mmCIF file of C-alpha atoms in Angstrom:
data_model
loop_
_atom_site.group_PDB
_atom_site.id
_atom_site.type_symbol
_atom_site.label_atom_id
_atom_site.label_comp_id
_atom_site.label_asym_id
_atom_site.label_seq_id
_atom_site.Cartn_x
_atom_site.Cartn_y
_atom_site.Cartn_z
ATOM 1 C CA MET A 1 0.000 0.000 0.000
ATOM 2 C CA THR A 2 1.239 3.492 -0.781
ATOM 3 C CA ASP A 3 0.153 6.715 0.828
ATOM 4 C CA ALA A 4 -2.262 8.860 -1.182
ATOM 5 C CA PRO A 5 -0.740 12.056 -2.620
ATOM 6 C CA ARG A 6 -0.947 15.124 -0.404
ATOM 7 C CA ARG A 7 -3.264 17.919 -1.452
ATOM 8 C CA THR A 8 -2.603 21.647 -1.270
ATOM 9 C CA ALA A 9 -4.987 24.162 0.269
ATOM 10 C CA LEU A 10 -6.107 25.020 -3.275
ATOM 11 C CA ASP A 11 -6.972 21.455 -4.303
ATOM 12 C CA ALA A 12 -10.761 21.935 -4.443
ATOM 13 C CA LEU A 13 -10.335 25.129 -6.451
ATOM 14 C CA HIS A 14 -8.100 23.390 -9.023
ATOM 15 C CA ARG A 15 -10.688 20.662 -9.486
ATOM 16 C CA ALA A 16 -13.471 23.214 -9.829
ATOM 17 C CA LEU A 17 -11.431 24.852 -12.602
ATOM 18 C CA GLY A 18 -11.230 21.507 -14.421
ATOM 19 C CA ALA A 19 -7.502 21.002 -13.927
ATOM 20 C CA THR A 20 -5.825 17.787 -15.039
ATOM 21 C CA MET A 21 -4.177 16.605 -11.825
ATOM 22 C CA THR A 22 -1.003 14.550 -11.461
ATOM 23 C CA ASP A 23 1.060 13.005 -8.678
ATOM 24 C CA PHE A 24 4.217 15.101 -8.385
ATOM 25 C CA ALA A 25 6.723 14.365 -5.611
ATOM 26 C CA GLY A 26 3.960 12.938 -3.458
ATOM 27 C CA TRP A 27 1.556 15.836 -4.073
ATOM 28 C CA ASP A 28 -1.589 15.949 -6.195
ATOM 29 C CA MET A 29 -0.849 18.954 -8.396
ATOM 30 C CA PRO A 30 -2.446 20.641 -11.434
ATOM 31 C CA LEU A 31 -0.649 19.639 -14.623
ATOM 32 C CA ARG A 32 -2.717 21.902 -16.859
ATOM 33 C CA TYR A 33 -6.129 23.582 -16.886
ATOM 34 C CA GLY A 34 -6.621 23.617 -20.652
ATOM 35 C CA SER A 35 -3.932 24.050 -23.287
ATOM 36 C CA GLU A 36 -0.427 24.008 -21.801
ATOM 37 C CA ARG A 37 0.758 25.964 -24.857
ATOM 38 C CA ASP A 38 -1.809 28.693 -24.184
ATOM 39 C CA GLU A 39 -0.773 28.806 -20.519
ATOM 40 C CA HIS A 40 2.893 29.117 -21.530
ATOM 41 C CA ILE A 41 2.179 31.961 -23.962
ATOM 42 C CA ALA A 42 0.045 33.739 -21.354
ATOM 43 C CA VAL A 43 3.035 33.869 -18.983
ATOM 44 C CA ARG A 44 5.362 35.094 -21.732
ATOM 45 C CA THR A 45 2.973 37.817 -22.919
ATOM 46 C CA ARG A 46 0.570 38.571 -20.046
ATOM 47 C CA ALA A 47 0.486 36.692 -16.726
ATOM 48 C CA GLY A 48 -0.055 33.287 -15.188
ATOM 49 C CA LEU A 49 -1.051 32.106 -11.709
ATOM 50 C CA PHE A 50 0.609 29.046 -10.166
ATOM 51 C CA ASP A 51 0.061 26.942 -7.042
ATOM 52 C CA LEU A 52 3.534 26.019 -5.761
ATOM 53 C CA SER A 53 2.467 24.889 -2.293
ATOM 54 C CA HIS A 54 4.333 21.592 -2.729
ATOM 55 C CA MET A 55 7.675 23.352 -2.194
ATOM 56 C CA GLY A 56 9.410 22.737 1.131
ATOM 57 C CA GLU A 57 9.972 25.627 3.565
ATOM 58 C CA ILE A 58 12.511 25.249 6.383
ATOM 59 C CA THR A 59 13.117 28.057 8.899
ATOM 60 C CA LEU A 60 16.329 28.604 10.856
ATOM 61 C CA MET A 61 16.386 30.999 13.811
ATOM 62 C CA GLY A 62 19.032 31.932 16.325
ATOM 63 C CA ALA A 63 22.214 33.921 16.848
ATOM 64 C CA GLN A 64 24.207 31.456 14.709
ATOM 65 C CA ALA A 65 21.560 30.619 12.116
ATOM 66 C CA GLY A 66 23.620 32.245 9.381
ATOM 67 C CA GLN A 67 26.798 30.406 10.363
ATOM 68 C CA ALA A 68 24.875 27.135 10.496
ATOM 69 C CA LEU A 69 23.709 27.680 6.920
ATOM 70 C CA ASP A 70 27.227 28.680 5.840
ATOM 71 C CA HIS A 71 28.368 25.270 7.111
ATOM 72 C CA ALA A 72 25.426 23.322 5.698
ATOM 73 C CA LEU A 73 25.236 24.925 2.235
ATOM 74 C CA VAL A 74 27.815 25.949 -0.369
ATOM 75 C CA GLY A 75 26.915 29.665 -0.358
ATOM 76 C CA ASN A 76 27.939 32.557 1.887
ATOM 77 C CA ILE A 77 24.510 32.848 3.459
ATOM 78 C CA SER A 78 25.446 34.928 6.520
ATOM 79 C CA ALA A 79 26.536 37.724 4.153
ATOM 80 C CA LEU A 80 23.006 38.006 2.767
ATOM 81 C CA ALA A 81 21.304 41.300 3.625
ATOM 82 C CA VAL A 82 18.000 41.201 5.469
ATOM 83 C CA GLY A 83 15.203 41.153 2.899
ATOM 84 C CA ARG A 84 17.304 39.559 0.152
ATOM 85 C CA ALA A 85 17.279 36.048 -1.307
ATOM 86 C CA ARG A 86 19.993 33.864 -2.810
ATOM 87 C CA TYR A 87 20.107 30.847 -5.100
ATOM 88 C CA THR A 88 22.383 28.189 -3.623
ATOM 89 C CA MET A 89 22.871 24.444 -3.212
ATOM 90 C CA ILE A 90 23.299 21.796 -0.552
ATOM 91 C CA CYS A 91 25.886 19.151 -1.391
ATOM 92 C CA ARG A 92 27.036 15.845 0.013
ATOM 93 C CA GLU A 93 30.511 15.378 1.458
ATOM 94 C CA ASP A 94 31.610 14.035 -1.969
ATOM 95 C CA GLY A 95 30.348 17.218 -3.685
ATOM 96 C CA GLY A 96 27.242 15.650 -5.215
ATOM 97 C CA ILE A 97 24.221 17.975 -5.324
ATOM 98 C CA LEU A 98 21.464 17.076 -2.847
ATOM 99 C CA ASP A 99 19.254 19.954 -3.977
ATOM 100 C CA ASP A 100 19.257 23.491 -5.306
ATOM 101 C CA LEU A 101 17.617 26.011 -2.996
ATOM 102 C CA ILE A 102 16.544 29.586 -2.501
ATOM 103 C CA VAL A 103 17.352 31.094 0.895
ATOM 104 C CA TYR A 104 15.573 34.218 2.155
ATOM 105 C CA ARG A 105 16.955 36.262 5.038
ATOM 106 C CA LEU A 106 13.812 37.314 6.862
ATOM 107 C CA GLY A 107 15.490 39.010 9.832
ATOM 108 C CA GLU A 108 18.825 39.468 11.587
ATOM 109 C CA ASP A 109 18.614 35.950 13.052
ATOM 110 C CA GLU A 110 15.991 34.336 10.812
ATOM 111 C CA TYR A 111 16.297 32.591 7.450
ATOM 112 C CA MET A 112 13.918 30.568 5.302
ATOM 113 C CA VAL A 113 15.222 27.820 3.033
ATOM 114 C CA VAL A 114 12.959 26.731 0.167
ATOM 115 C CA ALA A 115 13.688 23.231 -1.129
ATOM 116 C CA ASN A 116 12.271 21.282 -4.041
ATOM 117 C CA ALA A 117 9.276 19.157 -3.101
ATOM 118 C CA SER A 118 10.992 15.871 -3.961
ATOM 119 C CA ASN A 119 13.970 16.677 -1.734
ATOM 120 C CA ALA A 120 12.348 18.594 1.117
ATOM 121 C CA GLN A 121 12.714 15.854 3.726
ATOM 122 C CA VAL A 122 16.298 15.074 2.686
ATOM 123 C CA VAL A 123 17.200 18.763 2.915
ATOM 124 C CA LEU A 124 15.453 19.154 6.273
ATOM 125 C CA ASP A 125 17.283 16.140 7.701
ATOM 126 C CA ALA A 126 20.662 17.278 6.357
ATOM 127 C CA ILE A 127 20.312 20.865 7.621
ATOM 128 C CA THR A 128 19.104 19.640 11.030
ATOM 129 C CA GLU A 129 22.123 17.356 11.337
ATOM 130 C CA ARG A 130 24.586 19.965 10.101
ATOM 131 C CA ALA A 131 23.188 22.710 12.360
ATOM 132 C CA ALA A 132 23.884 20.669 15.486
ATOM 133 C CA GLY A 133 26.441 22.511 17.614
ATOM 134 C CA PHE A 134 25.350 25.928 16.366
ATOM 135 C CA GLU A 135 23.099 28.281 18.300
ATOM 136 C CA ALA A 136 20.268 27.793 15.841
ATOM 137 C CA THR A 137 16.836 26.181 15.762
ATOM 138 C CA VAL A 138 15.652 24.346 12.649
ATOM 139 C CA ARG A 139 11.902 24.254 12.062
ATOM 140 C CA ASP A 140 9.955 22.308 9.458
ATOM 141 C CA ASP A 141 7.500 24.915 8.105
ATOM 142 C CA ARG A 142 6.053 22.919 5.217
ATOM 143 C CA GLU A 143 2.608 22.790 6.829
ATOM 144 C CA ASN A 144 2.641 26.501 7.647
ATOM 145 C CA TYR A 145 2.869 27.919 4.133
ATOM 146 C CA ALA A 146 0.954 27.897 0.892
ATOM 147 C CA LEU A 147 2.870 29.360 -2.051
ATOM 148 C CA ILE A 148 1.200 31.186 -4.938
ATOM 149 C CA ALA A 149 3.164 32.658 -7.842
ATOM 150 C CA VAL A 150 2.041 35.311 -10.304
ATOM 151 C CA GLN A 151 4.451 35.465 -13.246
ATOM 152 C CA GLY A 152 4.655 37.419 -16.490
ATOM 153 C CA PRO A 153 5.035 40.986 -17.768
ATOM 154 C CA ALA A 154 1.629 42.033 -16.420
ATOM 155 C CA SER A 155 2.303 40.611 -12.947
ATOM 156 C CA PRO A 156 3.615 43.857 -11.335
ATOM 157 C CA ALA A 157 0.510 45.807 -12.346
ATOM 158 C CA ILE A 158 -1.799 43.008 -11.226
ATOM 159 C CA LEU A 159 -0.135 42.685 -7.827
ATOM 160 C CA LYS A 160 0.016 46.466 -7.334
ATOM 161 C CA SER A 161 -3.763 46.609 -7.629
ATOM 162 C CA VAL A 162 -4.203 44.422 -4.526
ATOM 163 C CA THR A 163 -1.326 45.562 -2.286
ATOM 164 C CA ASP A 164 0.198 48.779 -0.989
ATOM 165 C CA ALA A 165 3.627 47.144 -0.621
ATOM 166 C CA ASP A 166 6.493 48.930 -2.396
ATOM 167 C CA LEU A 167 6.800 46.676 -5.425
ATOM 168 C CA ASP A 168 8.760 49.270 -7.410
ATOM 169 C CA GLY A 169 11.451 49.178 -4.748
ATOM 170 C CA LEU A 170 11.473 45.377 -4.539
ATOM 171 C CA LYS A 171 14.521 44.083 -6.397
ATOM 172 C CA TYR A 172 14.914 40.721 -8.117
ATOM 173 C CA TYR A 173 15.754 38.086 -5.486
ATOM 174 C CA ALA A 174 14.391 40.143 -2.627
ATOM 175 C CA GLY A 175 11.363 39.812 -0.379
ATOM 176 C CA LEU A 176 9.356 41.906 2.036
ATOM 177 C CA PRO A 177 6.438 41.298 4.394
ATOM 178 C CA GLY A 178 3.194 42.891 3.287
ATOM 179 C CA THR A 179 -0.524 42.486 2.855
ATOM 180 C CA VAL A 180 -2.009 41.285 -0.431
ATOM 181 C CA ALA A 181 -5.798 41.468 -0.800
ATOM 182 C CA GLY A 182 -6.041 41.657 2.974
ATOM 183 C CA VAL A 183 -3.869 38.564 3.434
ATOM 184 C CA PRO A 184 -0.515 38.731 5.303
ATOM 185 C CA ALA A 185 2.228 37.508 2.950
ATOM 186 C CA LEU A 186 5.930 37.352 2.327
ATOM 187 C CA ILE A 187 6.160 38.969 -1.117
ATOM 188 C CA ALA A 188 9.227 37.742 -3.019
ATOM 189 C CA ARG A 189 10.392 38.880 -6.461
ATOM 190 C CA THR A 190 11.493 35.430 -7.529
ATOM 191 C CA GLY A 191 10.279 32.833 -9.991
ATOM 192 C CA TYR A 192 11.069 29.911 -12.273
ATOM 193 C CA THR A 193 9.756 31.122 -15.617
ATOM 194 C CA GLY A 194 12.283 33.589 -17.009
ATOM 195 C CA GLU A 195 9.747 36.413 -16.601
ATOM 196 C CA ASP A 196 9.288 39.130 -14.019
ATOM 197 C CA GLY A 197 7.025 37.924 -11.256
ATOM 198 C CA PHE A 198 6.350 37.299 -7.609
ATOM 199 C CA GLU A 199 6.028 34.385 -5.211
ATOM 200 C CA LEU A 200 3.663 34.898 -2.279
ATOM 201 C CA PHE A 201 4.120 32.852 0.899
ATOM 202 C CA VAL A 202 0.889 32.836 2.913
ATOM 203 C CA ALA A 203 -0.936 30.780 5.535
ATOM 204 C CA PRO A 204 -2.742 27.825 3.915
ATOM 205 C CA ALA A 205 -6.064 29.099 5.303
ATOM 206 C CA ASP A 206 -5.605 32.323 3.289
ATOM 207 C CA ALA A 207 -4.582 30.678 0.009
ATOM 208 C CA GLU A 208 -7.999 30.433 -1.630
ATOM 209 C CA LYS A 209 -8.912 34.045 -0.801
ATOM 210 C CA LEU A 210 -5.624 35.246 -2.291
ATOM 211 C CA TRP A 211 -5.957 33.101 -5.429
ATOM 212 C CA GLN A 212 -9.462 34.416 -6.074
ATOM 213 C CA ALA A 213 -8.409 38.033 -5.501
ATOM 214 C CA LEU A 214 -5.481 37.707 -7.930
ATOM 215 C CA THR A 215 -7.730 35.985 -10.478
ATOM 216 C CA GLU A 216 -10.178 38.892 -10.348
ATOM 217 C CA ALA A 217 -7.416 41.526 -10.372
ATOM 218 C CA GLY A 218 -5.807 39.930 -13.415
ATOM 219 C CA ALA A 219 -8.927 39.239 -15.452
ATOM 220 C CA ASP A 220 -8.619 42.318 -17.682
ATOM 221 C CA ALA A 221 -4.873 41.724 -18.113
ATOM 222 C CA GLY A 222 -5.401 38.199 -19.439
ATOM 223 C CA LEU A 223 -4.082 36.306 -16.405
ATOM 224 C CA VAL A 224 -4.802 32.554 -16.512
ATOM 225 C CA PRO A 225 -4.256 29.670 -14.058
ATOM 226 C CA CYS A 226 -1.178 27.634 -15.021
ATOM 227 C CA GLY A 227 -0.051 24.106 -14.249
ATOM 228 C CA LEU A 228 3.240 22.289 -13.833
ATOM 229 C CA SER A 229 3.474 21.404 -17.520
ATOM 230 C CA CYS A 230 3.911 24.979 -18.725
ATOM 231 C CA ARG A 231 6.104 25.764 -15.735
ATOM 232 C CA ASP A 232 8.502 23.138 -17.075
ATOM 233 C CA THR A 233 8.578 24.514 -20.632
ATOM 234 C CA LEU A 234 8.986 28.066 -19.302
ATOM 235 C CA ARG A 235 11.982 27.131 -17.146
ATOM 236 C CA LEU A 236 13.423 25.041 -19.994
ATOM 237 C CA GLU A 237 13.359 28.007 -22.400
ATOM 238 C CA ALA A 238 14.949 30.140 -19.666
ATOM 239 C CA GLY A 239 17.756 27.569 -19.243
ATOM 240 C CA MET A 240 16.938 26.965 -15.579
ATOM 241 C CA PRO A 241 18.024 23.591 -14.162
ATOM 242 C CA LEU A 242 15.582 21.064 -12.745
ATOM 243 C CA TYR A 243 16.658 18.752 -9.947
ATOM 244 C CA GLY A 244 16.671 15.143 -11.087
ATOM 245 C CA HIS A 245 17.439 16.240 -14.644
ATOM 246 C CA GLU A 246 20.276 18.808 -14.893
ATOM 247 C CA LEU A 247 21.197 18.405 -11.203
ATOM 248 C CA THR A 248 21.751 15.099 -9.366
ATOM 249 C CA THR A 249 23.895 13.601 -6.616
ATOM 250 C CA ALA A 250 26.184 12.257 -9.374
ATOM 251 C CA LEU A 251 27.088 15.843 -10.365
ATOM 252 C CA THR A 252 28.818 18.696 -8.561
ATOM 253 C CA PRO A 253 27.871 22.356 -9.117
ATOM 254 C CA PHE A 254 30.986 22.639 -11.309
ATOM 255 C CA ASP A 255 29.828 19.754 -13.516
ATOM 256 C CA ALA A 256 26.541 21.631 -13.983
ATOM 257 C CA GLY A 257 28.285 24.885 -14.938
ATOM 258 C CA LEU A 258 27.083 26.463 -11.691
ATOM 259 C CA GLY A 259 30.354 26.604 -9.784
ATOM 260 C CA ARG A 260 29.704 30.284 -9.112
ATOM 261 C CA VAL A 261 27.334 29.323 -6.273
ATOM 262 C CA VAL A 262 30.201 27.708 -4.328
ATOM 263 C CA LYS A 263 31.893 30.278 -2.073
ATOM 264 C CA PHE A 264 35.288 29.028 -0.941
ATOM 265 C CA ASP A 265 36.195 32.402 0.574
ATOM 266 C CA LYS A 266 33.549 32.337 3.306
ATOM 267 C CA ALA A 267 34.553 31.922 6.946
ATOM 268 C CA GLY A 268 34.661 28.436 8.395
ATOM 269 C CA ASP A 269 34.424 24.995 6.857
ATOM 270 C CA PHE A 270 31.414 23.691 4.948
ATOM 271 C CA VAL A 271 30.203 20.253 3.963
ATOM 272 C CA GLY A 272 31.808 19.130 0.701
ATOM 273 C CA ARG A 273 34.530 21.803 0.599
ATOM 274 C CA GLU A 274 37.425 19.436 -0.146
ATOM 275 C CA ALA A 275 35.587 17.502 -2.861
ATOM 276 C CA LEU A 276 34.284 20.708 -4.436
ATOM 277 C CA ALA A 277 37.765 22.245 -4.502
ATOM 278 C CA ALA A 278 38.955 19.198 -6.442
ATOM 279 C CA ALA A 279 35.942 19.467 -8.763
ATOM 280 C CA ALA A 280 36.736 23.132 -9.410
ATOM 281 C CA GLU A 281 40.281 22.224 -10.377
ATOM 282 C CA ARG A 282 39.095 19.440 -12.706
ATOM 283 C CA ALA A 283 36.693 21.839 -14.384
ATOM 284 C CA GLU A 284 39.604 24.210 -15.096
ATOM 285 C CA THR A 285 42.132 21.655 -16.341
ATOM 286 C CA ALA A 286 39.984 18.982 -18.006
ATOM 287 C CA PRO A 287 36.442 20.212 -18.541
ATOM 288 C CA PRO A 288 33.846 17.457 -18.215
ATOM 289 C CA ARG A 289 30.738 17.405 -20.321
ATOM 290 C CA LYS A 290 29.179 20.844 -20.591
ATOM 291 C CA LEU A 291 25.545 21.830 -20.330
ATOM 292 C CA VAL A 292 24.315 23.220 -23.651
ATOM 293 C CA GLY A 293 21.121 24.053 -25.475
ATOM 294 C CA LEU A 294 19.975 22.122 -28.540
ATOM 295 C CA ILE A 295 17.450 23.369 -31.114
ATOM 296 C CA ALA A 296 15.882 20.901 -33.524
ATOM 297 C CA ALA A 297 16.131 21.250 -37.283
ATOM 298 C CA GLY A 298 13.006 19.065 -37.595
ATOM 299 C CA ARG A 299 9.853 18.454 -35.561
ATOM 300 C CA ARG A 300 10.725 15.410 -33.445
ATOM 301 C CA VAL A 301 10.872 16.093 -29.718
ATOM 302 C CA PRO A 302 13.834 14.873 -27.613
ATOM 303 C CA ARG A 303 13.279 13.562 -24.098
ATOM 304 C CA ALA A 304 15.452 13.113 -21.027
ATOM 305 C CA GLY A 305 17.854 10.201 -21.406
ATOM 306 C CA PHE A 306 18.098 10.339 -25.206
ATOM 307 C CA ALA A 307 21.674 10.094 -26.507
ATOM 308 C CA VAL A 308 23.432 13.003 -28.204
ATOM 309 C CA THR A 309 25.588 11.756 -31.077
ATOM 310 C CA VAL A 310 28.182 12.917 -33.578
ATOM 311 C CA GLY A 311 28.950 10.606 -36.505
ATOM 312 C CA GLY A 312 26.995 7.854 -34.789
ATOM 313 C CA GLU A 313 29.122 8.040 -31.625
ATOM 314 C CA VAL A 314 27.517 8.997 -28.321
ATOM 315 C CA VAL A 315 28.917 12.328 -27.055
ATOM 316 C CA GLY A 316 26.277 13.317 -24.533
ATOM 317 C CA GLU A 317 22.815 12.911 -23.085
ATOM 318 C CA VAL A 318 19.627 14.958 -23.086
ATOM 319 C CA THR A 319 18.510 15.985 -19.592
ATOM 320 C CA SER A 320 15.315 17.887 -20.538
ATOM 321 C CA GLY A 321 13.436 18.302 -23.801
ATOM 322 C CA ALA A 322 10.108 19.652 -25.021
ATOM 323 C CA PRO A 323 8.452 21.636 -27.797
ATOM 324 C CA SER A 324 9.200 25.352 -27.310
ATOM 325 C CA PRO A 325 6.065 27.484 -27.747
ATOM 326 C CA THR A 326 8.220 30.623 -27.967
ATOM 327 C CA LEU A 327 10.683 29.320 -30.573
ATOM 328 C CA GLY A 328 8.175 27.127 -32.379
ATOM 329 C CA LYS A 329 10.654 24.239 -32.434
ATOM 330 C CA PRO A 330 11.641 21.334 -30.173
ATOM 331 C CA ILE A 331 14.463 22.204 -27.778
ATOM 332 C CA ALA A 332 16.598 20.333 -25.279
ATOM 333 C CA ILE A 333 19.175 20.830 -22.576
ATOM 334 C CA ALA A 334 21.980 18.270 -22.678
ATOM 335 C CA TYR A 335 25.350 17.408 -21.210
ATOM 336 C CA VAL A 336 27.747 17.163 -24.163
ATOM 337 C CA ASP A 337 31.469 16.371 -24.386
ATOM 338 C CA ALA A 338 33.462 19.608 -24.302
ATOM 339 C CA ALA A 339 34.785 18.998 -27.844
ATOM 340 C CA HIS A 340 31.249 19.277 -29.226
ATOM 341 C CA ALA A 341 29.798 21.866 -26.842
ATOM 342 C CA THR A 342 30.732 25.075 -28.673
ATOM 343 C CA PRO A 343 27.710 26.906 -30.107
ATOM 344 C CA GLY A 344 27.483 26.270 -33.835
ATOM 345 C CA THR A 345 29.255 22.896 -33.681
ATOM 346 C CA GLU A 346 28.186 20.892 -36.732
ATOM 347 C CA GLY A 347 27.091 17.288 -36.956
ATOM 348 C CA VAL A 348 25.374 17.080 -33.557
ATOM 349 C CA CYS A 349 22.288 14.850 -33.487
ATOM 350 C CA VAL A 350 19.887 13.379 -30.961
ATOM 351 C CA ASP A 351 19.074 9.685 -31.217
ATOM 352 C CA ILE A 352 15.267 9.661 -31.169
ATOM 353 C CA ARG A 353 14.222 6.017 -31.223
ATOM 354 C CA GLY A 354 16.945 5.009 -33.662
ATOM 355 C CA SER A 355 16.760 8.076 -35.911
ATOM 356 C CA HIS A 356 19.649 10.534 -35.532
ATOM 357 C CA GLU A 357 17.893 13.886 -35.785
ATOM 358 C CA PRO A 358 20.046 17.006 -36.442
ATOM 359 C CA TYR A 359 20.233 19.663 -33.734
ATOM 360 C CA GLU A 360 21.936 23.046 -33.473
ATOM 361 C CA VAL A 361 24.154 23.604 -30.421
ATOM 362 C CA VAL A 362 23.402 26.963 -28.762
ATOM 363 C CA ALA A 363 24.343 28.751 -25.559
ATOM 364 C CA LEU A 364 21.764 28.790 -22.785
ATOM 365 C CA PRO A 365 19.250 30.261 -22.219
ATOM 366 C CA PHE A 366 17.048 29.830 -25.274
ATOM 367 C CA TYR A 367 14.940 32.785 -24.161
ATOM 368 C CA LYS A 368 15.787 35.927 -22.198
ATOM 369 C CA ARG A 369 13.190 38.579 -21.498
ATOM 370 C CA GLU A 370 13.780 42.215 -22.355
ATOM 371 C CA ARG A 371 14.392 44.233 -19.210
#
């Protein structure tokens, strides 16, 4: 017997909207409400509304909360200013990536770590173990938050209409407490779509009221509810990694081309430092496979696990692939041998069920919004 998937505070609303639901990381989540292509285009051109309440929130409080996170994670978290957020990772002792995270500094001695749903318990257990010996308390806050995101070029105007918070002064990767449609919220200018947008952390009991208020506020702007399917194609076009695809325990941040998140110059030791230092050196002297973008010449769609070939020889592997609504062509992210990873490299194909389909090697991201 397996446990039934967990349901978010917005579950009944999703079903009332006719969402196609799916089991994702142990949660029953909306995959799409109608056309995933239409939802994708709405976010690129107008705005979309997402339920992200499956994400895992972990709070650390105490005089040494920052130092505890410096030890547990690869980033220099204690240097983060109050009200700012940072993308970082938690690694194993051997340098393998346990998860990629966003950390918000909520106060002088308070931080919130947001983990991927599939890794939330692993991250909670690792941080709890690594924080032992520091003057810091680790709290599992997964039951205390619902998370709603409004993303797209119209999202600032939509949110402004239901809050008096200073959105104009809110920088990318920053957050501030405020009230949205009468609901207390942490308002963060973060997202996973490649567009401007906001993520709103609220009490689960307030989630439905907030969703409805944002739906009404965004009606004239063309806001639509969006599921996980378009969230994946949006992040793929924006070249954003997905844990379990571009990031795994078999890879270090340097293998993934994200060595910049590892801060060797911070005070004190941190888990994985020695292995990551060796990985950094390997990346400099003998680059491993590199993460690249691939754009199809034809119409066949690559999927994770498909081989990348040159002259019939395997030179890499697709980690994510899908049709791109923005480009109008199939695209993929892949790890490819360094010799074939330069944009414009000729002869690169993807083996799609025995047919070697031609693909153009490009630098990531595929899509970058105008600022």
